[in-house]
Coordinates of C-alpha atoms and ligand atoms in Angstrom, one line a residue:
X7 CA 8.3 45.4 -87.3
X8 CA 9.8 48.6 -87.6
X9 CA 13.5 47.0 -87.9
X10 CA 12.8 44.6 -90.8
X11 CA 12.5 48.0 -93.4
X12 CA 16.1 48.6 -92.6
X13 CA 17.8 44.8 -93.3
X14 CA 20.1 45.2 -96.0
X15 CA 19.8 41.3 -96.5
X16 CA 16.5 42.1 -98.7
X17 CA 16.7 40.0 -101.7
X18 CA 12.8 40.1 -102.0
X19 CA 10.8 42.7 -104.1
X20 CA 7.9 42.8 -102.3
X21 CA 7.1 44.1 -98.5
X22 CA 5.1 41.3 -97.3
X23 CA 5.3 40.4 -94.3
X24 CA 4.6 36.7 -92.5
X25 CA 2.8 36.5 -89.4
X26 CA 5.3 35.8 -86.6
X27 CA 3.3 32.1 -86.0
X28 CA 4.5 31.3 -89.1
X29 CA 8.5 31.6 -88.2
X30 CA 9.4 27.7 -87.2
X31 CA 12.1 25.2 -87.0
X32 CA 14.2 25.0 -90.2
X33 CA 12.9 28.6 -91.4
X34 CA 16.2 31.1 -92.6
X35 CA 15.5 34.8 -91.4
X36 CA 18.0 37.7 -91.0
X37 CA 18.5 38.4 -87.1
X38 CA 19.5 41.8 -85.9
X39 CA 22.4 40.0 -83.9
X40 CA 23.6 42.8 -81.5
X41 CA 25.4 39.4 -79.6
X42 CA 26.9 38.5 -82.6
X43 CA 28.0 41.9 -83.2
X44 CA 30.2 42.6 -80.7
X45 CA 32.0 39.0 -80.6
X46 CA 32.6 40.0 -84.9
X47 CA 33.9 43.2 -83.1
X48 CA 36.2 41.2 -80.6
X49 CA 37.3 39.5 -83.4
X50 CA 38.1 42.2 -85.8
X51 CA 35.6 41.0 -88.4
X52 CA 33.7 43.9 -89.9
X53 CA 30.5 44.2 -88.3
X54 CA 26.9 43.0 -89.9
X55 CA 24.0 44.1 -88.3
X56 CA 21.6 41.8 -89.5
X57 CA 23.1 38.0 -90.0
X58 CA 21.1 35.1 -91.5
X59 CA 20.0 33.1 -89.8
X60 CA 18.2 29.4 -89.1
X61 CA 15.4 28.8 -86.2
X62 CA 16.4 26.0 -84.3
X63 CA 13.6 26.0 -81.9
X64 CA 10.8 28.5 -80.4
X65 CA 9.3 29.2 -77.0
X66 CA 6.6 31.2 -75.8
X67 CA 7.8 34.0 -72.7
X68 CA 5.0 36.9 -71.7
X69 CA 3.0 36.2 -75.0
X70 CA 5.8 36.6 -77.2
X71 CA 7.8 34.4 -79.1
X72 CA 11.4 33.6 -78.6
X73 CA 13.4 32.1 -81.5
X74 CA 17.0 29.8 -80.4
X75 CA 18.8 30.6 -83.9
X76 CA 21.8 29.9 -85.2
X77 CA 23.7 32.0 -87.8
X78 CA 24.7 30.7 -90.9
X79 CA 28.1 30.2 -91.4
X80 CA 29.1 30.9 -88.1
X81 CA 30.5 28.7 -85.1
X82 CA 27.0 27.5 -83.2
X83 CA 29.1 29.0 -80.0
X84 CA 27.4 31.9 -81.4
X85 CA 23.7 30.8 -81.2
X86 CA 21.6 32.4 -78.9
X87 CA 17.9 32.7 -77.9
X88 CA 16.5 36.1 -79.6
X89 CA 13.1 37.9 -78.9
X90 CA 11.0 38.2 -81.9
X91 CA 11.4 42.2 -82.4
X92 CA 15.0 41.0 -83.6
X93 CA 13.6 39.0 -86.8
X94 CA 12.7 40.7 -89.9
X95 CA 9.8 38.8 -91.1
X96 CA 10.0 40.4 -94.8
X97 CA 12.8 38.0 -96.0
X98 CA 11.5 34.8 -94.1
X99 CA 12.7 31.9 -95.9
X100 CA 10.7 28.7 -94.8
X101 CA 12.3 25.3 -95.2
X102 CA 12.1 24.2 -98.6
X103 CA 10.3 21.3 -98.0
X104 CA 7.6 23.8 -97.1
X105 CA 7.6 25.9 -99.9
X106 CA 3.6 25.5 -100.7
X107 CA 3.4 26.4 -97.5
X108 CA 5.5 29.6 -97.9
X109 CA 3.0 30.9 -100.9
X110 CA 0.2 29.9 -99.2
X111 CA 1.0 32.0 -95.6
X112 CA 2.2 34.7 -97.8
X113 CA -1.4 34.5 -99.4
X114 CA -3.5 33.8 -96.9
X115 CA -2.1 35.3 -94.1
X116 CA -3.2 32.6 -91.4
X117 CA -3.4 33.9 -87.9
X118 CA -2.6 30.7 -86.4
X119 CA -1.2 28.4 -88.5
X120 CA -0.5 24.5 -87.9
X121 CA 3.3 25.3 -87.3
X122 CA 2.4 26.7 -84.6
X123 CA 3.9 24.1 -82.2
X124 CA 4.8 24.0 -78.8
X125 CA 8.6 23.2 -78.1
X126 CA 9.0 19.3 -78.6
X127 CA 9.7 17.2 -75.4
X128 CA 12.4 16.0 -74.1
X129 CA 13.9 12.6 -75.7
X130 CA 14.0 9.7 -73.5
X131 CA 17.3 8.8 -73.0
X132 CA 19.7 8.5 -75.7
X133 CA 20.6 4.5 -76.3
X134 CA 24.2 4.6 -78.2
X135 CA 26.0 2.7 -75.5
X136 CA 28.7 0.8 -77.3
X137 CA 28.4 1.8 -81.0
X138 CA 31.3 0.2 -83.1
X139 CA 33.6 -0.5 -80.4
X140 CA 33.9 -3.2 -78.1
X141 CA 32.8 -2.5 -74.4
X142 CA 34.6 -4.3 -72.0
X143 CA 32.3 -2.8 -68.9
X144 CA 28.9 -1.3 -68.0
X145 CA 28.7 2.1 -68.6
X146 CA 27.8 4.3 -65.4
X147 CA 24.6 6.1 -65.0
X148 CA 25.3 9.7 -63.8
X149 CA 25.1 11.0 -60.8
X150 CA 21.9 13.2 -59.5
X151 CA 22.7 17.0 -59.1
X152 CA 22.1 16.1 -55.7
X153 CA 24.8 14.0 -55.8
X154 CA 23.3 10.7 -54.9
X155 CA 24.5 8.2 -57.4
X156 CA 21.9 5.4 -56.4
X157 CA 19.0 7.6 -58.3
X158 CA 19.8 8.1 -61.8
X159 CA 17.6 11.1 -63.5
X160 CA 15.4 8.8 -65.9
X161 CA 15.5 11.7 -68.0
X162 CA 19.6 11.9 -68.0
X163 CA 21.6 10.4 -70.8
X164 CA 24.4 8.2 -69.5
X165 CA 27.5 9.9 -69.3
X166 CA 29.5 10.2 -72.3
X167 CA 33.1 10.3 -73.4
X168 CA 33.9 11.8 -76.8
X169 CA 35.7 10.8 -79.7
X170 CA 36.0 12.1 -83.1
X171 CA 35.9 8.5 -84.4
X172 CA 32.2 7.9 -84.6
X173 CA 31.3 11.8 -85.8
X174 CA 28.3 12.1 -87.3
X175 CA 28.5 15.0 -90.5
X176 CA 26.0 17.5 -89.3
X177 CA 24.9 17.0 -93.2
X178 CA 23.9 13.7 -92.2
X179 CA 21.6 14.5 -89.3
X180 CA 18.0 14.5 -90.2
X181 CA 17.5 18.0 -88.5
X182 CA 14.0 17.3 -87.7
X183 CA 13.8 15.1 -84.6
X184 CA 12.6 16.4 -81.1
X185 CA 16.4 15.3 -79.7
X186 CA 18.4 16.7 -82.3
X187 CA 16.8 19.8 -81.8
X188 CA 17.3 19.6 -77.8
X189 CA 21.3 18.4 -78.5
X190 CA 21.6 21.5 -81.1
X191 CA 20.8 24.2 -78.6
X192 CA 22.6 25.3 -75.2
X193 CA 21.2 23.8 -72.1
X194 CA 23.4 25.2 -69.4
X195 CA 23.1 28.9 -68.2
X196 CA 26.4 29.1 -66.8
X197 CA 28.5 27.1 -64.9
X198 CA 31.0 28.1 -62.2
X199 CA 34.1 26.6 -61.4
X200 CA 36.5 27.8 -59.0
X201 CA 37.2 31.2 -59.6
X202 CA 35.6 31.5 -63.1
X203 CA 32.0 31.9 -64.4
X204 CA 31.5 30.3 -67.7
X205 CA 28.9 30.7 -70.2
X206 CA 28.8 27.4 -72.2
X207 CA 29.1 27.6 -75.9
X208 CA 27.0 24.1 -76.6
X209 CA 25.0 21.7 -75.1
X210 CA 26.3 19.0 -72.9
X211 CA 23.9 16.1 -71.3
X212 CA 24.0 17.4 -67.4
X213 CA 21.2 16.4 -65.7
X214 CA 17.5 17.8 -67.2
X215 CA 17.0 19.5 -63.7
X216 CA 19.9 21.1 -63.7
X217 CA 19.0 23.5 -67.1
X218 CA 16.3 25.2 -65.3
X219 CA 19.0 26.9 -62.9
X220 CA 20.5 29.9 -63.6
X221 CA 23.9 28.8 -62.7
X222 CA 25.1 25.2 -61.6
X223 CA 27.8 24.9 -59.7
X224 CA 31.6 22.3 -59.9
X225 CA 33.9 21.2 -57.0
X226 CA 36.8 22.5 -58.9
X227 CA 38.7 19.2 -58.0
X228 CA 36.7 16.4 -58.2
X229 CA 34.3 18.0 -61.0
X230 CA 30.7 17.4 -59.1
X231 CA 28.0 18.8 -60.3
X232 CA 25.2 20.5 -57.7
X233 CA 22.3 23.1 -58.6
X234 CA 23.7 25.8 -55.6
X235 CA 25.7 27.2 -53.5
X236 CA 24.9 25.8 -50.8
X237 CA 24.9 22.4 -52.1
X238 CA 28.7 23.1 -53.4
X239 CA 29.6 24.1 -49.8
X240 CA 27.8 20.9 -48.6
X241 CA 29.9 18.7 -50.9
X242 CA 33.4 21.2 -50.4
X243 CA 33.2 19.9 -46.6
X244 CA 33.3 16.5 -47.4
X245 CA 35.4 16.4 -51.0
X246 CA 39.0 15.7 -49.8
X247 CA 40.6 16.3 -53.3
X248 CA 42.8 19.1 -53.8
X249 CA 44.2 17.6 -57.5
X250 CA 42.8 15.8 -60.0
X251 CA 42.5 12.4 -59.1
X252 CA 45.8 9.7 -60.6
X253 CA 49.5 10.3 -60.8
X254 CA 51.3 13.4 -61.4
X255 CA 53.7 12.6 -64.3
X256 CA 54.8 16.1 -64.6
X257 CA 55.7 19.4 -63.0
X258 CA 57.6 22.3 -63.7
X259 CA 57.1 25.4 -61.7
X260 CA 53.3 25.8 -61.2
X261 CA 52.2 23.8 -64.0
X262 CA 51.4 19.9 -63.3
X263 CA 50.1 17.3 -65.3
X264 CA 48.0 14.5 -63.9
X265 CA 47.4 11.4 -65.5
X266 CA 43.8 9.6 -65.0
X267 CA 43.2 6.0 -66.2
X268 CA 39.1 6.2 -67.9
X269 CA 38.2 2.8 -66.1
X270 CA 40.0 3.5 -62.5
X271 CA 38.3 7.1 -62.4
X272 CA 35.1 6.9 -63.9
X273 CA 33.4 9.4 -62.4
X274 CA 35.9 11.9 -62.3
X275 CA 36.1 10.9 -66.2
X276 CA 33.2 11.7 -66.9
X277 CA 32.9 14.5 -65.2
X278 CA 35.6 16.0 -67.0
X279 CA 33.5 14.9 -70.1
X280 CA 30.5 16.7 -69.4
X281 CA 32.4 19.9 -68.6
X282 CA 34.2 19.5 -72.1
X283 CA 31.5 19.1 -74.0
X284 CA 30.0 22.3 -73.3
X285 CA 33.1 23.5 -75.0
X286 CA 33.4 20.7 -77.7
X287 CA 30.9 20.8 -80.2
X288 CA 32.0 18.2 -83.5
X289 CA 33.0 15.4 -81.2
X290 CA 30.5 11.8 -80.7
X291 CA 28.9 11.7 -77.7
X292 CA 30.5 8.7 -76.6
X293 CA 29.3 6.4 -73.5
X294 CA 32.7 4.5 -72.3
X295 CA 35.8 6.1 -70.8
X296 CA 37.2 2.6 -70.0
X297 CA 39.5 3.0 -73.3
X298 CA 40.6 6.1 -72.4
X299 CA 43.5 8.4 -70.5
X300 CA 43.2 12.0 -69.4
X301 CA 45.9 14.2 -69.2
X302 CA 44.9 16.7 -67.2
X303 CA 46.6 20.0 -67.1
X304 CA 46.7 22.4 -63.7
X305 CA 47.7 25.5 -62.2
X306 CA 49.2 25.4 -58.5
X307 CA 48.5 27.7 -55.5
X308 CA 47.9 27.6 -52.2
X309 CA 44.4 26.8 -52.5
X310 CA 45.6 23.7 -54.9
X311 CA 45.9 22.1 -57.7
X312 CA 43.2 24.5 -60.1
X313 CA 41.9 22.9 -63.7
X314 CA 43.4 24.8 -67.0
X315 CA 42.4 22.1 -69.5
X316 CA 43.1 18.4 -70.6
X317 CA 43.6 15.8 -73.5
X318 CA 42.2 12.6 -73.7
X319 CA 44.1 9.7 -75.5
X320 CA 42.8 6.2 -76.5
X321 CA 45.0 3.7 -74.5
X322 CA 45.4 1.9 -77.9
X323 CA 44.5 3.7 -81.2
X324 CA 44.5 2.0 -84.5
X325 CA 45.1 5.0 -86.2
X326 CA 47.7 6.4 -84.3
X327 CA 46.0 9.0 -82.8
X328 CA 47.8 11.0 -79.9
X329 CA 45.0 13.4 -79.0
X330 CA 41.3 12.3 -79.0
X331 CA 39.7 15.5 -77.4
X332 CA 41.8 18.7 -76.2
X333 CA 40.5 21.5 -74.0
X334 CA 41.7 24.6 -72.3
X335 CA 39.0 26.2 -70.0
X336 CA 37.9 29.7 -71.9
X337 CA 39.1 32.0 -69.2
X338 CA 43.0 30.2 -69.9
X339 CA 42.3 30.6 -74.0
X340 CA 44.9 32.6 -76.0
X341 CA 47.7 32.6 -73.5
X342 CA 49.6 29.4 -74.7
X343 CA 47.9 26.7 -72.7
X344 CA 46.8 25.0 -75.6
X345 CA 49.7 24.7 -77.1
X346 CA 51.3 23.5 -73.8
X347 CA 48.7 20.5 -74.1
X348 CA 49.8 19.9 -77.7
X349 CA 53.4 20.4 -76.9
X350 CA 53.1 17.5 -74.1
X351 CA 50.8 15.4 -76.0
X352 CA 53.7 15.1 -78.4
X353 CA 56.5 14.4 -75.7
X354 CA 54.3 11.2 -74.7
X355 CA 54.6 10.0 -78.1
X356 CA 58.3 10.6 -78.2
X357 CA 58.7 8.7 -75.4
X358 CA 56.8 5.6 -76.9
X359 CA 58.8 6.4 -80.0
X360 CA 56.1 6.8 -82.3
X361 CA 54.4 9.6 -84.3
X362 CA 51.0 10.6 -83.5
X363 CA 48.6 13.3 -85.2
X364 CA 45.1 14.4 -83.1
X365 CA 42.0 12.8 -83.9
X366 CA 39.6 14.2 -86.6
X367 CA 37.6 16.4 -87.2
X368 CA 39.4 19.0 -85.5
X369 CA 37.3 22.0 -84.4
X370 CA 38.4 25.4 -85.8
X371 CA 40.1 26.2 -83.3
X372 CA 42.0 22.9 -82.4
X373 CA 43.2 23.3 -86.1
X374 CA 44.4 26.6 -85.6
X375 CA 46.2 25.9 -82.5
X376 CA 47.1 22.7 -84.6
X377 CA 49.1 24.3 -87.4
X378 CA 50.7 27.1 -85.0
X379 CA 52.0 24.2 -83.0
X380 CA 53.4 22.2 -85.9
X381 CA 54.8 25.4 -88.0
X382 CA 56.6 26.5 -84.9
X383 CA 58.0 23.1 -83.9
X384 CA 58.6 22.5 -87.9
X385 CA 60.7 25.6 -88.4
X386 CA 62.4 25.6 -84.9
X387 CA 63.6 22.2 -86.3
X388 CA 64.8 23.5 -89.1
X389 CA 66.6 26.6 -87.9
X390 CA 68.6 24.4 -85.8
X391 CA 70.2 22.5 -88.7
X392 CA 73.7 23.2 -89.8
X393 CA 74.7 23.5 -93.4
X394 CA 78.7 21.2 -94.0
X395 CA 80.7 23.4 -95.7
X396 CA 79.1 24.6 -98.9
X397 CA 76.2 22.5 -98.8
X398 CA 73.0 24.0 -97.4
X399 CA 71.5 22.1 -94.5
X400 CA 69.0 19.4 -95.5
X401 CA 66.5 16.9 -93.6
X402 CA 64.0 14.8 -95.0
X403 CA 60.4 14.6 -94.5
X404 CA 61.0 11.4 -92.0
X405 CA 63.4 12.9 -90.3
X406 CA 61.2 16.1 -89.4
X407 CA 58.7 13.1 -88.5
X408 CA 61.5 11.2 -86.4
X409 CA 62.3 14.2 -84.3
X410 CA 59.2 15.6 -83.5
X411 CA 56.8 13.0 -83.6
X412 CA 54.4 14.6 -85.8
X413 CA 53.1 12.4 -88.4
X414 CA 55.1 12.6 -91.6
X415 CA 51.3 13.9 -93.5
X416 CA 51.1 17.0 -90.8
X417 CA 54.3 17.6 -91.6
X418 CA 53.6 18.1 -95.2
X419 CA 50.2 19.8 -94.7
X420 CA 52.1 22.4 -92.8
X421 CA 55.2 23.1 -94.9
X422 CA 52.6 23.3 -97.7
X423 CA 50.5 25.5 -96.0
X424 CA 53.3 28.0 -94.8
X425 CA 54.1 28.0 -98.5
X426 CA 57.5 26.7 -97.8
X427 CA 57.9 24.1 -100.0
X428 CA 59.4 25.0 -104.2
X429 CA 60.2 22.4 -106.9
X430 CA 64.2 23.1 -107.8
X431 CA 66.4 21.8 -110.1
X432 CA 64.4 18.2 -110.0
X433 CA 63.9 18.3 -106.3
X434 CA 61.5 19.9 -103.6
X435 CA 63.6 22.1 -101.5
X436 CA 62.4 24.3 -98.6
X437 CA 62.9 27.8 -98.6
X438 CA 62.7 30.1 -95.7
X439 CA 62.3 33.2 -96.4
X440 CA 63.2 36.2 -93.8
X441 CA 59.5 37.4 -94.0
X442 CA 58.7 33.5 -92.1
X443 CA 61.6 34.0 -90.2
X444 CA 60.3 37.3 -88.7
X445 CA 56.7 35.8 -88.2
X446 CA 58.5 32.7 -86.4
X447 CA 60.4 34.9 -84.3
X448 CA 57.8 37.6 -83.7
X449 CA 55.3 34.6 -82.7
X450 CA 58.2 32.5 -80.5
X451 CA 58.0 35.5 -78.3
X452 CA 55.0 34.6 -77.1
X453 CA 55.3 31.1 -76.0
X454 CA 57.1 31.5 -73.0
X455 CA 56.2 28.1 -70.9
X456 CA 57.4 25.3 -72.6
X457 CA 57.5 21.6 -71.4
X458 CA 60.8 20.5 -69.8
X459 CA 60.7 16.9 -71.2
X460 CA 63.4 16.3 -68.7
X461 CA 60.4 17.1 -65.8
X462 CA 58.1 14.3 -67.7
X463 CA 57.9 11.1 -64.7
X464 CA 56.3 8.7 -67.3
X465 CA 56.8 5.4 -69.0
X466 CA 54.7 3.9 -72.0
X467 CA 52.5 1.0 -71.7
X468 CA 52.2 -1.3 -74.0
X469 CA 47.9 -1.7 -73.3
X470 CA 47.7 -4.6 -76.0
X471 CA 49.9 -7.0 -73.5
X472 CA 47.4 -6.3 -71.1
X473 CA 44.3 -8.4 -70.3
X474 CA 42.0 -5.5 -69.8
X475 CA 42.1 -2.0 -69.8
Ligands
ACO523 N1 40.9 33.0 -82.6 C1 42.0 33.0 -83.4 N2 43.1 32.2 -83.1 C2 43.0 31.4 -82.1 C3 41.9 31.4 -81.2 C4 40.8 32.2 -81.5 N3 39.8 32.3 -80.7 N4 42.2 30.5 -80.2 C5 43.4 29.9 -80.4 N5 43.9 30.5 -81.6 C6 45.2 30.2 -82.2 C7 46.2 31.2 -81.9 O1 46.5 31.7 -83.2 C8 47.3 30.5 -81.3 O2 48.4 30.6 -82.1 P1 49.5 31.8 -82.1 O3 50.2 31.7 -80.8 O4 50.3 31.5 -83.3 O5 48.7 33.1 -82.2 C9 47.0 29.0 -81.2 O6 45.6 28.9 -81.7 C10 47.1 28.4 -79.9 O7 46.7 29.3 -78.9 P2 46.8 28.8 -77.4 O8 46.5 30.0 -76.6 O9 48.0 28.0 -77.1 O10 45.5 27.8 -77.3 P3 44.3 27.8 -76.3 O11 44.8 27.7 -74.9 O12 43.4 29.0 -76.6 O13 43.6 26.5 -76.7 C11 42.1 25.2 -77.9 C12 43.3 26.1 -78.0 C13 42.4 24.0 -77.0 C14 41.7 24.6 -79.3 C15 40.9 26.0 -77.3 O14 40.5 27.0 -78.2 C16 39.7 25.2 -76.9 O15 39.7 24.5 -75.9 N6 38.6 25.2 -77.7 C17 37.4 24.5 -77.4 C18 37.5 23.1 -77.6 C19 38.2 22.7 -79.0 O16 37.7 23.2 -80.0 N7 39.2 21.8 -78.9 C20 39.8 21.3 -80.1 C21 39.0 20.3 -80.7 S1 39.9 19.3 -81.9 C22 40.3 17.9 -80.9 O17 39.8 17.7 -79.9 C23 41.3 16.9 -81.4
ZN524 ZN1 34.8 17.6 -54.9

């Protein structure tokens, strides 16, 4: 290992180095991460060559070992499979459960130890249909790549929806168990839809035959999955959508909003689901659309109605929730489309006069997008305000809440987090100061599609009245 001389993670003394049998699930290890390299690059973060990092799994290619790891304290979008020649074996931590272990392979030096072990099998299917909520119907088994939906894969989960409401902490997870281990790592190559290729960031329960492939394959409209191209053109001549499935509640130039009922669509549901969750990592697999709505956000041309991304919203929430999973597709990221969704997901609860906040946990990036969409909506508010003669404008916490349909704690979270808020002659005042009115300004510029509310063709149902969903 030529490398592991020059890893400036070397909190060891010594220059032992462990057999590569002896680097298993659970072991910490410094990675020469070229991949995560050049995303820290992308990003404008100062760039490590060698990164910590945990082994999540092994596999055997041309009589080497490859290690899936994933770096600590970074996104798991980042973990990737590495060849061994990227490990430096000097600083091997093994789990600490093993730590007799770790003397004894520094010691002894086994050639092939008893961690050697193949990759564990795949789980039978998952069984967490129904888990603390009422089901009022049978889940649907998923579809075969193949597209017949009288054989379900035996190997296949059932389809889920997701929800933040019955996340599992990661802490929690025992870490150790064949199917944790398959549901940590990626298991689709790439996936093309429409125009885009995208490389999946985490794994999502497609059918098991369908990981093997080096791409698989959407209808962009009705969200089919197939293992080729030919199979796609197959299914293209036959698939009559050109829009997501529902009604259209909303358009304004070439952006339309589509509203699909969980129970009415299923399989269009849960389509969608599977192709979010290779995006969604900290959200509940979760096995019922039936409580659900989509809000699916396109992009019109000629060809149709084309995917950007899409919120899903429990019909009735207890908690108020007005978001329960929000996605834009990565080749739409960072040009406003999120916020779009945000910015519409908070018109629906205007019009059923309520405030609503997104489910939690948000991911790092849905509470980014988060506080940039409630700072700019806060402080637009406020700018608006007049003062009365000598008296400088005011509005109360409810009020802000009232107007904007952000719940009254986000809209404290916020202020406090832009700083805004000072203690004043007995009373919390806000103070804006030109430096936030600059930043406001300077990041206004950039959000140039907005939502006409005007455009919105929707009313509010009241979903408790109703018999079923
Ligand atoms: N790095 C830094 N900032 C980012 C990034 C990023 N990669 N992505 C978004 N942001 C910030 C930007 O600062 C932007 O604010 P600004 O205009 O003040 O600069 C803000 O987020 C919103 O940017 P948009 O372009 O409007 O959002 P985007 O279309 O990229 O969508 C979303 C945001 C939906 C979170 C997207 O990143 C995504 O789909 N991620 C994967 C799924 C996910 O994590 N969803 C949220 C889960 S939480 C929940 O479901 C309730
Ligand atoms: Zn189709």
């Amino acid at each position: 290992m030529s490398m592991a001389s020059s890893s400036p993670l070397d909190g060891s003394q010594g220059s032992v180095s462990y057999p590569m049998d002896c680097v298993f699930e659970g072991c910490k290890i410094p990675v020469y991460s070229t991949s995560t390299w050049s995303k820290q690059v992308a990003n404008g973060v100062h760039p490590v060559d060698w990164t910590w990092a945990e082994v999540v799994s092994k596999r055997r290619v041309n009589n080497k070992w490859d290690f899936y790891v994933h770096y600590v304290n970074f996104n798991k979008r980042l973990d990737e499979w590495v060849c061994e020649d990227r490990l430096d074996l000097e600083q091997l931590q093994l789990p600490r459960k093993e730590s007799k272990v770790s003397s004894l392979a520094r010691n002894s030096r086994p050639s092939s130890p008893d961690v050697q072990t193949p990759p564990p099998p795949m789980p039978p299917p998952k069984k967490i249909n129904g888990i603390g909520r009422k089901r009022k119907h049978e889940s649907v088994e998923p579809e075969s790549a193949e597209g017949s939906p009288s054989t379900p894969l035996p190997e296949t989960p059932p389809v889920p929806h997701m929800t933040g409401s019955l996340h599992v902490p990661s802490g929690s997870r025992t870490g150790h168990g064949p199917e944790d281990v398959i549901t940590r790592m990626k298991n689709i190559n790439m996936v093309e839809l429409g125009r885009f290729r995208m490389k999946p960031w985490y794994f999502s329960p497609y059918p098991q035959e369908l990981t093997s492939e080096p791409v698989i394959y959407l209808c962009e409209f009705c969200l089919k999955y197939v293992k080729s191209m030919k199979c796609l053109e197959r299914h293209k001549a036959k698939c009559t959508l050109y829009h997501p499935p529902g009604n259209e509640i909303y358009r304004k130039e070439s952006i339309s909003f589509f509203e699909i009922d969980g129970r009415k669509n299923k399989a269009y549901a849960q389509n969608l689901c599977l192709v979010a969750k290779m995006f969604l990592d900290h959200k509940t697999l979760y096995y019922d659309t039936d409580p659900f709505l989509f809000y699916v956000m396109t992009e019109y041309d000629e060809f149709g109605f084309h995917l950007v991304g899409y919120f899903s919203k429990e019909k009735e929430s207890s908690e108020d929730y007005n978001v329960a999973c929000i996605l834009t597709l990565p080749p739409f990221q960072r040009k406003g489309y999120g916020k779009i969704l945000i910015e519409f997901s908070y018109e629906l609860s205007k019009l059923e006069s309520k405030s609503g906040s997104p489910e939690k946990p948000l991911s790092d990036l849905g509470l980014l997008s988060y506080r940039s969409y409630w700072s700019q909506t806060i402080l637009e508010i406020l700018l608006n305000l007049d003062g009365q003669d000598d008296n400088p404008p005011s509005m109360t916490i409810n009020e802000i809440s009232e107007k904007t349909s952000i719940r009254k704690e986000d809209v404290v979270s916020t202020l406090q987090n832009m700083n805004l808020v000072q203690y004043y002659k007995g009373q919390y005042i806000i103070c804006l100061t030109k430096e936030v009115l600059d930043r406001h300004s300077r990041s206004m510029v950039k959000r140039k599609i907005r939502i006409d509310s005007q455009c919105i063709k929707w009313n509010p149902k009241d979903w408790s009245k109703r018999g079923k969903w």
